[in-house]
Short mmCIF file of N, CA and C in Angstrom, two decimals:
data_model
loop_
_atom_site.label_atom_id
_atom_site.label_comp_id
_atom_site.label_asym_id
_atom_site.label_seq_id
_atom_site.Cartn_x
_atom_site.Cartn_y
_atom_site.Cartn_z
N UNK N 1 214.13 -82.61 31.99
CA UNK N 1 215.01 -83.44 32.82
C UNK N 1 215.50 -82.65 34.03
N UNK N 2 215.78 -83.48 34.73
CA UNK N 2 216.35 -82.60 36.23
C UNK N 2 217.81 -82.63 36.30
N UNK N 3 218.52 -81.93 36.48
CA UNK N 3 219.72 -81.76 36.65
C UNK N 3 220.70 -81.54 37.61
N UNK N 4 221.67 -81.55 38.29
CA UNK N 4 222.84 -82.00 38.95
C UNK N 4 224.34 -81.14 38.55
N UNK N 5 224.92 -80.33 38.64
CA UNK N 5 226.17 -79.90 38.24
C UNK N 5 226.96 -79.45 39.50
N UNK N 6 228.58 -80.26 39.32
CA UNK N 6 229.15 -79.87 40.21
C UNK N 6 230.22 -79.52 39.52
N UNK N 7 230.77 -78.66 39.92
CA UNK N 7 232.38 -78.16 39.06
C UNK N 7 233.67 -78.05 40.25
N UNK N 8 234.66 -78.27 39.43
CA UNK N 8 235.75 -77.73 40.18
C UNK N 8 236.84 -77.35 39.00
N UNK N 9 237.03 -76.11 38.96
CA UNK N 9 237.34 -75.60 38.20
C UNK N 9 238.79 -74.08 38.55
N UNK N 10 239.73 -73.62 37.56
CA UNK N 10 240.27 -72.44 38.34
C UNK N 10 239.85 -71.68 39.05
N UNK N 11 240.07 -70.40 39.84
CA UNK N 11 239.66 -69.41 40.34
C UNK N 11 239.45 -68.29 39.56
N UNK N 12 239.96 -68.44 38.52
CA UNK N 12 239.80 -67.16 37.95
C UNK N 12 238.89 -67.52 36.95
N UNK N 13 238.09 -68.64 36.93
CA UNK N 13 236.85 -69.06 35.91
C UNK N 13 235.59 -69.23 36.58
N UNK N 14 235.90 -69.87 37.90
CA UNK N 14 234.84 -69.76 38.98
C UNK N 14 233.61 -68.91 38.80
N UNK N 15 234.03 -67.67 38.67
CA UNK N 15 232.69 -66.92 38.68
C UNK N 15 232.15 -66.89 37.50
N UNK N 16 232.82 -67.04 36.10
CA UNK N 16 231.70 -66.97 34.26
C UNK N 16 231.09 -68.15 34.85
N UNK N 17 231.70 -69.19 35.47
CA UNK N 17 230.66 -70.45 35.29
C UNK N 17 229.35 -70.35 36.40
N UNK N 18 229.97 -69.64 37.42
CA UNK N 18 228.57 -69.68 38.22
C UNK N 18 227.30 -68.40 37.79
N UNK N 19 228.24 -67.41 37.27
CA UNK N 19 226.89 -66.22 36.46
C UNK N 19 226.13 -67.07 35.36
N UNK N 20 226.86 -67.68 34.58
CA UNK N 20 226.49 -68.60 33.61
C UNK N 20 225.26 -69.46 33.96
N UNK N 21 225.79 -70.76 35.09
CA UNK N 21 224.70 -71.46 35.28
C UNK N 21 223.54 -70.86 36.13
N UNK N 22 223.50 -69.39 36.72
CA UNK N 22 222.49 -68.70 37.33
C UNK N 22 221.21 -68.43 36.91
N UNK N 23 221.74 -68.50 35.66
CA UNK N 23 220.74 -68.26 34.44
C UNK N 23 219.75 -69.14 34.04
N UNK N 24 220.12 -70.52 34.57
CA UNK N 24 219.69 -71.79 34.05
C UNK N 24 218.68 -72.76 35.25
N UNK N 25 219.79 -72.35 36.32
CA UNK N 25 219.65 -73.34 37.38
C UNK N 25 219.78 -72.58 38.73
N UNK N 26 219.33 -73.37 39.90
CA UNK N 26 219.56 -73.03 40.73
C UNK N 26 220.95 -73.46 41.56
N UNK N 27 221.35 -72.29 42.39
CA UNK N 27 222.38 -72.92 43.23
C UNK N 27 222.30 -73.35 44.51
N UNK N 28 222.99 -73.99 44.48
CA UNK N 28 222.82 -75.66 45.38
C UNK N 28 223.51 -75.18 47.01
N UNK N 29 224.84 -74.75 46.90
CA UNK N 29 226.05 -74.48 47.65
C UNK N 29 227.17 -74.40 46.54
N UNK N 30 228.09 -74.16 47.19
CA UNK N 30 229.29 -73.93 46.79
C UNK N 30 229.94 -74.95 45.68
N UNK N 31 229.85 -74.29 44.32
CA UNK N 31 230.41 -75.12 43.46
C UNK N 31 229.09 -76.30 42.85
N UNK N 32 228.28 -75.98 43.40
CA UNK N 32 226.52 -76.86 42.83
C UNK N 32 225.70 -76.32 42.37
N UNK N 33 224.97 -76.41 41.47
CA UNK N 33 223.69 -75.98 41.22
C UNK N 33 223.09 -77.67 40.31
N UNK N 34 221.63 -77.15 40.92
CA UNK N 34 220.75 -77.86 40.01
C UNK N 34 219.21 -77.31 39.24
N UNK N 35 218.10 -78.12 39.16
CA UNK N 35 217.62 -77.87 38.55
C UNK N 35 216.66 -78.40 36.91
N UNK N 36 215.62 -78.08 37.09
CA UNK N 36 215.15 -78.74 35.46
C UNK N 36 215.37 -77.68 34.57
N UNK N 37 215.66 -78.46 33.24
CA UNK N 37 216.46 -78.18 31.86
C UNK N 37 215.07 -79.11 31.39
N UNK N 38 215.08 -78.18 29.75
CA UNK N 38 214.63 -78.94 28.85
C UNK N 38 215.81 -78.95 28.05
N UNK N 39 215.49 -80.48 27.04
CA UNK N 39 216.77 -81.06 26.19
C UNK N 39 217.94 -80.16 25.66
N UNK N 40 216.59 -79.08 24.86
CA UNK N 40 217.55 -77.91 24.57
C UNK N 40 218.39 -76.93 25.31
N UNK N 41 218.02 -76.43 26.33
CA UNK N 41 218.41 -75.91 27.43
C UNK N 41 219.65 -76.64 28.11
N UNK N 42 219.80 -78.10 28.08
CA UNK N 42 220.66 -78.65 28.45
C UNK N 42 221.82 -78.77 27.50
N UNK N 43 221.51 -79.17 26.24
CA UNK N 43 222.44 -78.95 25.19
C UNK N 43 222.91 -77.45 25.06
N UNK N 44 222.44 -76.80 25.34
CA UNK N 44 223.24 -75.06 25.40
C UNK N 44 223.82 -75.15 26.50
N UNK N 45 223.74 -75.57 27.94
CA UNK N 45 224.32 -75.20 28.82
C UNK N 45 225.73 -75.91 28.98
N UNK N 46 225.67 -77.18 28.10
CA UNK N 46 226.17 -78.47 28.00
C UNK N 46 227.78 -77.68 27.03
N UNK N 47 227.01 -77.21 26.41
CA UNK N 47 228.04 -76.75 25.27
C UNK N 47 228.81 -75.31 25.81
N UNK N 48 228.03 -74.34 26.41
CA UNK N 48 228.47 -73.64 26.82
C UNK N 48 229.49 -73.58 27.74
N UNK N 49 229.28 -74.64 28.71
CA UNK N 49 230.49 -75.10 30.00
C UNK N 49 231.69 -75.44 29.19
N UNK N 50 231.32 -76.24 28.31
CA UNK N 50 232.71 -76.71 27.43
C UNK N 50 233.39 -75.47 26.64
N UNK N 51 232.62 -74.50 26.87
CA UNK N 51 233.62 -72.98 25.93
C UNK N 51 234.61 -72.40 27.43
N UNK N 52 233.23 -72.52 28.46
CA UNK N 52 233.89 -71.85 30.31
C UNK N 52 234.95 -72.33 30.52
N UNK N 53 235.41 -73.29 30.26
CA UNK N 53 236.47 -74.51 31.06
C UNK N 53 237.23 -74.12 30.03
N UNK N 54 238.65 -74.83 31.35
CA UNK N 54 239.89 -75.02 30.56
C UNK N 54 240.04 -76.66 30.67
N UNK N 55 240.06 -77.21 29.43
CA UNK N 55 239.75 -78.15 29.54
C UNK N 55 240.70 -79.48 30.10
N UNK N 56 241.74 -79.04 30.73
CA UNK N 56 242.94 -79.87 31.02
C UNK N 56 242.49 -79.44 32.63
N UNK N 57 242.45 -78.39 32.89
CA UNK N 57 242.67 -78.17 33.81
C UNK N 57 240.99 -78.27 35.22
N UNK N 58 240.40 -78.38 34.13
CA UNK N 58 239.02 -77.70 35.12
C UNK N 58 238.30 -79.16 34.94
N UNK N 59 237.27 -79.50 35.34
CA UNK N 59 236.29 -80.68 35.46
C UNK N 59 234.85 -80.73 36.12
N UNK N 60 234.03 -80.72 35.29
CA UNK N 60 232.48 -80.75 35.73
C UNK N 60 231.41 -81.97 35.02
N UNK N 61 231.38 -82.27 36.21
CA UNK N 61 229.93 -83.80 36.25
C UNK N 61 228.71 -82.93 35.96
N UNK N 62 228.06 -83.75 34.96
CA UNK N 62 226.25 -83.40 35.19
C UNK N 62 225.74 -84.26 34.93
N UNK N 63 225.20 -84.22 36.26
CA UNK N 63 224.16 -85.60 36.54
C UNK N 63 222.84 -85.45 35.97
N UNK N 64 222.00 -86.30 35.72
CA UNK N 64 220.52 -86.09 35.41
C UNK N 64 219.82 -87.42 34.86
N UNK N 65 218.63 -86.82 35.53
CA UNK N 65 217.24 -87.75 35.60
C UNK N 65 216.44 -87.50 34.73
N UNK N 66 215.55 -88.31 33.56
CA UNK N 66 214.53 -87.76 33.19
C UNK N 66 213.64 -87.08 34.03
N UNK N 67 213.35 -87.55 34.88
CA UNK N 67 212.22 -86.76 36.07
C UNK N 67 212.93 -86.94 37.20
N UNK N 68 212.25 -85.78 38.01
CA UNK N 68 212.55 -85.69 39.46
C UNK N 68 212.37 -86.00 40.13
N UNK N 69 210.97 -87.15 39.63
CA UNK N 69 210.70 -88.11 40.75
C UNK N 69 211.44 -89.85 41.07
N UNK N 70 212.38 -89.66 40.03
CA UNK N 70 213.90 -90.68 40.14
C UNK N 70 214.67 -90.36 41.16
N UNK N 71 214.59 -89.05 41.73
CA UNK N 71 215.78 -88.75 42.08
C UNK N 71 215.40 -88.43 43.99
N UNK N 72 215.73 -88.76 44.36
CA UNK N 72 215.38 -88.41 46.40
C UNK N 72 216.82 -87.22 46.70
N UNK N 73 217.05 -86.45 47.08
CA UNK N 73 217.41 -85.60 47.86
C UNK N 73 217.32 -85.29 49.41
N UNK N 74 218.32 -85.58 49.91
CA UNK N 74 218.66 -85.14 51.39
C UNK N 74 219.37 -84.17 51.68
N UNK N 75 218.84 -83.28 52.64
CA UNK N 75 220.02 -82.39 52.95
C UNK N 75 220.30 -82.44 54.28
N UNK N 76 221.74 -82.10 55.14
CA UNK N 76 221.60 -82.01 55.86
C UNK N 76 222.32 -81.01 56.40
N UNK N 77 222.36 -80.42 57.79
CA UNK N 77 223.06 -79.16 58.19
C UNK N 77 222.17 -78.16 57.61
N UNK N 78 222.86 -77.03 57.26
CA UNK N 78 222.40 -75.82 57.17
C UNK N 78 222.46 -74.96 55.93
N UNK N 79 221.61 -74.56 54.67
CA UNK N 79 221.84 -74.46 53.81
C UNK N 79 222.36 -72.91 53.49
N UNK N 80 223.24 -72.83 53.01
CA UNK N 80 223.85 -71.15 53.39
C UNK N 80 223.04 -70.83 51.85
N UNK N 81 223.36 -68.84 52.56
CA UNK N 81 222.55 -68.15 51.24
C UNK N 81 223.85 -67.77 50.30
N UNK N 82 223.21 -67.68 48.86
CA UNK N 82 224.16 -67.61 48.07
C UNK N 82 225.07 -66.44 47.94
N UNK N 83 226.30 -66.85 48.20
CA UNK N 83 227.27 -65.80 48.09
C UNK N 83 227.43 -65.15 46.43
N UNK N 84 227.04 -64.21 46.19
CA UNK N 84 226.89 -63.34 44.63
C UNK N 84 228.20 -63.56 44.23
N UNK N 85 229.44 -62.39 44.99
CA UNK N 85 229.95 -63.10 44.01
C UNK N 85 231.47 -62.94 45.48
N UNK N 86 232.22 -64.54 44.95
CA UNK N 86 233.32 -64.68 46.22
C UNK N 86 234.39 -63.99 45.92
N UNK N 87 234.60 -63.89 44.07
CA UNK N 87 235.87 -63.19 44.09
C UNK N 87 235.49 -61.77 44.20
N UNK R 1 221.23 -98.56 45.98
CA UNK R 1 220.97 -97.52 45.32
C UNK R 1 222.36 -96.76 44.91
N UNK R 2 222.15 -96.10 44.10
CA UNK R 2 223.38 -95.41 43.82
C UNK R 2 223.19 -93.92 44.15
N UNK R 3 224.34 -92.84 44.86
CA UNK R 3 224.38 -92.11 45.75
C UNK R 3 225.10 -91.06 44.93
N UNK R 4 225.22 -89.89 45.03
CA UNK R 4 225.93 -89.05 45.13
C UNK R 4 226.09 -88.12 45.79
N UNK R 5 227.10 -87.86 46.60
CA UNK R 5 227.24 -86.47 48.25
C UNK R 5 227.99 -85.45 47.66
N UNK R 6 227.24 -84.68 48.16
CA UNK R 6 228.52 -82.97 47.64
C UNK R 6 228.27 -82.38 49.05
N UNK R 7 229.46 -82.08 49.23
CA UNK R 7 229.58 -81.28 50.78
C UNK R 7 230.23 -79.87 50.64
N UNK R 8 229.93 -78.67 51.95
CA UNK R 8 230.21 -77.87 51.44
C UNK R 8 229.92 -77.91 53.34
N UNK R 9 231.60 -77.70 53.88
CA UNK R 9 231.71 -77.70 55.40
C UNK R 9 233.24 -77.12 55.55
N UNK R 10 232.96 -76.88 57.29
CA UNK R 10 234.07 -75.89 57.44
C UNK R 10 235.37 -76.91 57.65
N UNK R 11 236.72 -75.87 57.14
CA UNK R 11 238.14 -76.48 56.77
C UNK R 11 238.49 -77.55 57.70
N UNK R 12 238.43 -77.18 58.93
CA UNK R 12 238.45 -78.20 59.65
C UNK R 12 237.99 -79.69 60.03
N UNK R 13 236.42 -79.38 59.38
CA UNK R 13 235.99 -81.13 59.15
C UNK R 13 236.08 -81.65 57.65
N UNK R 14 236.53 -80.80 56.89
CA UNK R 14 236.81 -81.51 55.51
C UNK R 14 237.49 -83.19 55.53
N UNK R 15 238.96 -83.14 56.01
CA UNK R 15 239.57 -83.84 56.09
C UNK R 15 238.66 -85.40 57.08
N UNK R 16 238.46 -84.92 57.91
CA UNK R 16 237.34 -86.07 58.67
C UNK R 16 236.21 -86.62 57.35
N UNK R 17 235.38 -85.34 56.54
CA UNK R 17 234.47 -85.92 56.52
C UNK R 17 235.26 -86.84 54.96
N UNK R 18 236.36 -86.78 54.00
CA UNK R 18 236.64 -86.98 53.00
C UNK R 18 236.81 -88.59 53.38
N UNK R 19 237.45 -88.39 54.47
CA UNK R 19 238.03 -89.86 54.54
C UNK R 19 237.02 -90.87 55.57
N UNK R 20 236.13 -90.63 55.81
CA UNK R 20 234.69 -91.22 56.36
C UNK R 20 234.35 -91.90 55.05
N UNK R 21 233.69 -90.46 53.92
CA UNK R 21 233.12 -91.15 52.82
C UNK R 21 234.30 -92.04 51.95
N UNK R 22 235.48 -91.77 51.89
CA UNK R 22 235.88 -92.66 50.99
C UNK R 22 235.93 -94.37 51.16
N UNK R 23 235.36 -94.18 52.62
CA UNK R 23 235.47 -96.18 52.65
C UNK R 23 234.00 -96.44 51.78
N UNK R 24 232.95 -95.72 51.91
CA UNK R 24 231.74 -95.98 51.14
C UNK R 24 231.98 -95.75 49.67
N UNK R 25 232.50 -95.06 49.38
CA UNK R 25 232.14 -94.20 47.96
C UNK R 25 233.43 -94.36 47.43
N UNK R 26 233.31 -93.17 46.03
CA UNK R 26 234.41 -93.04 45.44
C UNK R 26 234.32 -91.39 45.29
N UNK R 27 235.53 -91.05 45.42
CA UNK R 27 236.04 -89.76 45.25
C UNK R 27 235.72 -89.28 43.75
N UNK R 28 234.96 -87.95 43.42
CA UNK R 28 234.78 -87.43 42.30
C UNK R 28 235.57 -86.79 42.00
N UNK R 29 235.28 -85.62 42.88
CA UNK R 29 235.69 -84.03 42.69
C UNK R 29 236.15 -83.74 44.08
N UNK R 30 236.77 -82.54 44.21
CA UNK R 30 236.52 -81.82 45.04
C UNK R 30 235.37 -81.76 45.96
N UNK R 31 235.02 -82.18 47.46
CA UNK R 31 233.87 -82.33 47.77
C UNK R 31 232.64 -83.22 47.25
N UNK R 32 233.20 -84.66 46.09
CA UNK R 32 231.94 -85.06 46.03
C UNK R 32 232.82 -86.04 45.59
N UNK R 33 231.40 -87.21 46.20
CA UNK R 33 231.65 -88.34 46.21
C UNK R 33 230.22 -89.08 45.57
N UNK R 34 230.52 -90.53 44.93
CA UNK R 34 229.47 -90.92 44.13
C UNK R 34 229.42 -92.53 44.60
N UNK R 35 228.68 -93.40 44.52
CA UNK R 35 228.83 -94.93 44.13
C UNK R 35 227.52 -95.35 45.07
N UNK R 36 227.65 -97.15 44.84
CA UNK R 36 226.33 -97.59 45.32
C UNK R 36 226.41 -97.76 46.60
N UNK R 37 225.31 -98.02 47.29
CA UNK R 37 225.27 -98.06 48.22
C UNK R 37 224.02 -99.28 48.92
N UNK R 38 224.29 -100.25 49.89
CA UNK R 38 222.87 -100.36 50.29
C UNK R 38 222.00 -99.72 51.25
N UNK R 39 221.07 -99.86 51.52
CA UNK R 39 219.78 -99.28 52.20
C UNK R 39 220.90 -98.63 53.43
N UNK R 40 221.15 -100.12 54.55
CA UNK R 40 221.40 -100.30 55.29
C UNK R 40 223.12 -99.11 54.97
N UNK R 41 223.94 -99.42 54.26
CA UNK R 41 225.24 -98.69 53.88
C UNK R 41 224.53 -97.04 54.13
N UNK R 42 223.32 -97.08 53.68
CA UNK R 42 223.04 -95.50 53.54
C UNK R 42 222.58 -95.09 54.75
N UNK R 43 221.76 -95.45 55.28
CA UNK R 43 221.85 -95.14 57.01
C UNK R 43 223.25 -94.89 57.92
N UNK R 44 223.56 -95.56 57.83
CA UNK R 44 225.41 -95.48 58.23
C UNK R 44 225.82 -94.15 57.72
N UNK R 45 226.09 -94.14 56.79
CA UNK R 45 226.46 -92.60 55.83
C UNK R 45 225.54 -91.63 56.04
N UNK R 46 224.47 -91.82 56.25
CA UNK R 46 223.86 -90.32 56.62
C UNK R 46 224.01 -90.09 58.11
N UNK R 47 223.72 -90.80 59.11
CA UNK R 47 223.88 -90.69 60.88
C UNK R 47 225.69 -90.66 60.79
N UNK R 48 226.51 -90.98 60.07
CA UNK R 48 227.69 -90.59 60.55
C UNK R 48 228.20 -89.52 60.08
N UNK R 49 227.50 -89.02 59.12
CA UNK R 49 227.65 -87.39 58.22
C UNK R 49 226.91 -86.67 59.51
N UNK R 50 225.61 -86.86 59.56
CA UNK R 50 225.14 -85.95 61.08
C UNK R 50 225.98 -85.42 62.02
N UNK R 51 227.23 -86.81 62.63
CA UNK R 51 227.81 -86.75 63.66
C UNK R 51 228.84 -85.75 63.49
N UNK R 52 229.50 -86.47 61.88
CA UNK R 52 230.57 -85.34 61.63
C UNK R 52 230.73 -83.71 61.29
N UNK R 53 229.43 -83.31 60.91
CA UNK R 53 229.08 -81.99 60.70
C UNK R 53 229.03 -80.80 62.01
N UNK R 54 229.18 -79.54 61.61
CA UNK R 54 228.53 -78.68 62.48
C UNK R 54 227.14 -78.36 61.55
N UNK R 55 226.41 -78.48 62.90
CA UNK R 55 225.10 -78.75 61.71
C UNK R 55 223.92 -76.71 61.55
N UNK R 56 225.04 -76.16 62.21
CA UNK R 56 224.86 -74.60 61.83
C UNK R 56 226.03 -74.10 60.49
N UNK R 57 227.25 -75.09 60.40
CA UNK R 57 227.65 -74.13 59.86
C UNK R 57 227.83 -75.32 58.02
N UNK R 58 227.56 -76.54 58.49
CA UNK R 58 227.89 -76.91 56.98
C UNK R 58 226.57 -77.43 56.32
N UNK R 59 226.75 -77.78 55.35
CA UNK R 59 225.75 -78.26 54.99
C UNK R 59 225.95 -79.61 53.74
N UNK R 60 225.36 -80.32 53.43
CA UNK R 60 225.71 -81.64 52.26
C UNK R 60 224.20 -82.44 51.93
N UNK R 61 224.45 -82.38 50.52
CA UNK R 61 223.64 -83.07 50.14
C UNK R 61 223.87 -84.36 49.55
N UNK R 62 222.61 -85.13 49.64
CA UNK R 62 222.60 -86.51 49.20
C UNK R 62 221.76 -86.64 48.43
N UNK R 63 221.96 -87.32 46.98
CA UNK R 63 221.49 -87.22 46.10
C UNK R 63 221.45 -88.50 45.88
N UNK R 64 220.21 -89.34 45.66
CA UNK R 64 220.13 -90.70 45.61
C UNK R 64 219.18 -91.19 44.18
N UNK R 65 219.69 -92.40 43.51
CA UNK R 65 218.42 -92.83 42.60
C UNK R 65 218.56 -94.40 42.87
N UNK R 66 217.05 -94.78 42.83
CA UNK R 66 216.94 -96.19 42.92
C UNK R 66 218.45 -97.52 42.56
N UNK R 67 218.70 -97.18 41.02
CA UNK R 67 219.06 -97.65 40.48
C UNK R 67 219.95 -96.92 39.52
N UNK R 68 221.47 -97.36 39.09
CA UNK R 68 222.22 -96.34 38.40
C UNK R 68 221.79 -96.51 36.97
N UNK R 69 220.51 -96.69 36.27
CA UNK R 69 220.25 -97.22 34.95
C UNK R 69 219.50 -95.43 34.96
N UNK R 70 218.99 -95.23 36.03
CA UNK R 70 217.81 -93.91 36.05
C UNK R 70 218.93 -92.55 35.66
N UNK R 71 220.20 -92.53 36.49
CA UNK R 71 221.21 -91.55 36.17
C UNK R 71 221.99 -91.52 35.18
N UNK R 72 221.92 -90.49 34.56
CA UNK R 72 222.90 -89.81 33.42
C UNK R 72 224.13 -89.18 34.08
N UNK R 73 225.21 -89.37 33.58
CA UNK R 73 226.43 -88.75 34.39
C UNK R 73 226.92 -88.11 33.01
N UNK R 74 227.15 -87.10 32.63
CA UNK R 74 228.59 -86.76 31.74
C UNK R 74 229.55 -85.75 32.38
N UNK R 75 230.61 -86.33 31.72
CA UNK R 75 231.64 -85.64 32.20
C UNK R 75 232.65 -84.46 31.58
N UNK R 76 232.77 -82.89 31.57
CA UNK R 76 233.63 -82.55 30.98
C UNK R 76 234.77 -81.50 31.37
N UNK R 77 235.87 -82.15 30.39
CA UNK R 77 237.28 -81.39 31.17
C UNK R 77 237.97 -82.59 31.80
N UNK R 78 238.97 -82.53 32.77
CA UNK R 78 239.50 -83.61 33.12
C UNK R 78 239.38 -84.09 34.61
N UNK R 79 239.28 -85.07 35.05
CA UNK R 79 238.94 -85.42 36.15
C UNK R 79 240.50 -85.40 36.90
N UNK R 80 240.56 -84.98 37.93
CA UNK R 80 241.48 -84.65 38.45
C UNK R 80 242.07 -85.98 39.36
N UNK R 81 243.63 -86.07 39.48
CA UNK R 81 244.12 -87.57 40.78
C UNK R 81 243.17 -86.86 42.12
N UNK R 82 242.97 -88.02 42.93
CA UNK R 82 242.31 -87.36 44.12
C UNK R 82 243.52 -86.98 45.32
N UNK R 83 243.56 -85.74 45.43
CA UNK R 83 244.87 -85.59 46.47
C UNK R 83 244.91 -85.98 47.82
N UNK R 84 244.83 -86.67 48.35
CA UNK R 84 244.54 -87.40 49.63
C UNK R 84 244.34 -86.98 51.19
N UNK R 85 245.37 -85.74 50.93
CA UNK R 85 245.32 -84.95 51.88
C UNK R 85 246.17 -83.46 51.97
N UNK R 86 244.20 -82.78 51.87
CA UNK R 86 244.50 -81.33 51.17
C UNK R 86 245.03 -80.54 52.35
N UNK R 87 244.75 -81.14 53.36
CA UNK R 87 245.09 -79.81 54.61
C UNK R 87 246.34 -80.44 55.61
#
């Protein structure tokens, strides 16, 4: 499946979740990454975010398609390179 | 079609571009916005995202599927009130 994650989350969690999903997925911009997952892969990453987060406080969507050919993508502007790490 | 935008632009056009998309869309997160759209709605939203951008320094993507039956959304942690006006 293809995948979609956007977070917004504390600052001081910001970075486990983005080393975390580095591993998995690619990053998108700031606070995005996507990417194909298999089922399992998604269920670990799925579960894992839910250990990252505070769960009152933090909030992350993941979107996804069985295939990637569901899904159209536009970008526009200028895609910056990934900042390692902001804090 | 049903849409989803994640933007990632400088402080200054945030506020422009939040309240552009919110007559189309609905406020997610932080920087992202989701809902349907038509053909014609989506032309509008992408040439007025063009206008509003610096198109060296931001960048946003649009993430589109035919139909919202094709997208999986889950959600975890808490979705936050949308603050109306961050700056």
């Amino acid at each position: 499946m293809y995948v979609i994650i956007v977070y917004d989350a504390g600052i001081e969690r910001l970075n486990k979740i983005r080393i975390f999903l580095k591993q998995y997925l690619n990053w998108v911009q700031n606070s995005v990454f996507e990417g194909e997952l298999t089922k399992a892969e998604y269920m670990k990453v799925r579960s894992r975010l839910k250990e990252l987060i505070d769960d009152d406080l933090d909030c992350i969507f993941i979107y996804h398609v069985r295939d990637k050919k569901y899904l159209g993508i536009e970008e526009l502007g200028t895609r910056k390179a990934e900042i390692d790490s902001i804090i």
